[in-house]
Amino acid sequence: MSALKTSESGVSLPRSQPPAIPANFISRDHLFSLFETQVPGSTLVIAPAGYGKTSLVSAWAQASERPTIWYTVDVNDTFEDFKAHLVDSIQKFIPDVKQVQNSAENVGRANSINSIVKIVTQYPGDVNFVIDFGRGTDEGVLPFRQLLVDATPENVHIVIVRRTSTDASLARYASHASLSLITSEDLKFSESEVEIIAGINQVNLQENGNAREIKLCAGWPAAVQLMCRNIGKNNAHAKFADAISSHVNPIAVLALETYNAMTPENRSILLKLSIVEEFDNEVASIILGEEFSESYINRLVTDGLFITASSTKNRIYRFNPLVFEALTKIQKENKSGLQELHLKLVDLYVQRKDATKALEHAFLSGDSQTFYEVFRVSVREMAAIGRGDLLIKWSNYVGDASEEGQVRQKTIKIVGHLVNLDFGKAEAMAIELEHIADLQGGSEFLERLCAMIRTHIYFARGDFAQSSERFNISIQPTSIETSLQELDLIALMRLHASQAFLHDDFDELVRIYEKAKLLAQSSTPSIAHYHLLCMQAMVLYSYGQYFQAAEAASAAIEIAEQSGYKGITGPLDVMLVLARAQLEASDLEKAVESFSKIVYLAQSWEIWPWYFMAQGSITRIH
């Protein structure tokens, strides 16, 4: 099994664009007047599930003359994911794409969000910015939400879609009378809209007490649509009032009634598809096998009740969250055949190099061996692209409740904290693991692992003596097989080579580089060659071959940008090589620009030797 990559950008194109409007969507453009029009300004759309919040805002955005930045929040999103979606959306209407990418690359922490939002000020007109929490996602994904609201440029109208009120203060807009609130009362279907829905579903409101039954929905759009569907196609009457009185989700009751009235074949297709909330045609074909029919899925999209589709060229389908919730409950009661489907999806996502989804389906399959194998081959890629959050999340499942299992979990968590640049937690865990090793009478593996962690921590703090001491411990051979593999050792040697480069110890730099080359084998992952290229750039500079050094450094920087390498794996060393080579060529303007990027990233990542070296160079130039 080849090594996997997580989605380093985290971009799912449909989530950075307004969703497509279902073919049978009733135009509600009479509600557009409820949106605030001023800039800066804000509109809050707050209502429970099933009120058509996202569909309304999407229709409004697509009818607006302003370009729209759109971000649909997902529960697993990190700041990096938010940043990637924001940049992807901005690129559609700001022509200077490279500047957008470079600015986003220079943002490493939430407190740097100003560097992104200010890009929009370059646009010569007004802009809409929609953040859709309509799926009930925990707002914890945006802990910087207040800063985001406060930093929004003067030419932006921000729209927030939520199921509940937000705790972010919008006083900035309220004080200028440029704040509008759209609630469930505004979104309820009017009598005329109810009549239209009834007509579409061929429901005679004058028969069988249909009008009385539908009236119980109190204008709740999703309830009205599902009720009319049940009556019109299935001649059924779900007891909406009974569902409410029994403290269950009435929409889920209606969704289940609609589902149960379908043919067994169609129920089987929907239930199988619902093992994923979002899918494309390839995923659907793997899940359904011979039952797959693109035309049938498109009919479901046209129907609009069960599945929606993206407006992108390669369509992405997504279940209505209320329907998905109902189908998920059915799955939990009947898991027959699900393991096989999850394992097929594991193979697909392994092929796509999407470790996040591969791990999710490996876990859901219940096959611990498959999960461990997928995790084992992807752990270093997750570390390289700064996804320590994923390492910490999945570490809970790589070991059992035994003492040995608990230690295994801690060895993954400590790497996760290091990758997250949370050096304090990583150092605390290193102390804990070293204590465990002492209690066990010594553990070469734990000793080498903790030494590796401390090598990075001490280097980041500028404690070069301690870093060198731990480096020498970490690369010592062991009497047993250790998880410090060739890739780990090459990465450590690059770090030590960087230290030699900073001290102009070029003999040590060349010695380490030659030693690292001996470790590289034909089967070594591509990231190892990236580490070697970084060392090669430093060596070429030490030989006075500045042009060749700049070429190697530029190539390494490009690899890092394309692959998403950041933090302890980021290209700060070769960025310094490039800046120094530009300085040697007397290109002071480019050199200052390169040094400034180093200062920004090093400060964001809290890897201070690069910060002080670059800042000192800028001071000397000026």
Coordinates of C-alpha atoms in Angstrom, one line a residue, residues 391-392 394-400 403-417 426 428-430 432-434 446 449-450:
L391 CA -2.9 12.5 14.1
I392 CA -4.3 13.4 17.5
W394 CA -6.9 9.0 15.1
S395 CA -4.4 8.2 17.7
N396 CA -7.2 7.1 20.0
Y397 CA -7.9 4.2 17.7
V398 CA -4.4 2.8 17.1
G399 CA -4.0 1.3 20.6
D400 CA -6.3 -0.6 23.0
E403 CA -0.6 -0.4 28.9
E404 CA 1.1 -1.1 25.7
G405 CA -1.8 0.3 23.7
Q406 CA -1.9 3.5 25.8
V407 CA 1.8 4.0 25.1
R408 CA 1.2 3.5 21.4
Q409 CA -1.5 6.2 21.4
K410 CA 0.8 8.6 23.2
T411 CA 3.6 8.1 20.6
I412 CA 1.2 9.3 17.9
K413 CA -0.2 12.2 20.0
I414 CA 3.2 13.5 20.7
V415 CA 4.0 13.7 17.0
G416 CA 0.6 15.4 16.5
H417 CA 1.4 18.1 19.1
A426 CA 5.0 18.0 22.9
A428 CA 5.5 17.6 28.4
M429 CA 4.6 14.4 26.6
A430 CA 8.2 13.7 25.9
E432 CA 6.0 11.5 30.3
L433 CA 7.2 9.0 27.8
E434 CA 10.8 9.1 29.0
L446 CA 10.8 5.7 23.2
L449 CA 11.4 9.1 19.6
C450 CA 11.6 11.6 22.4

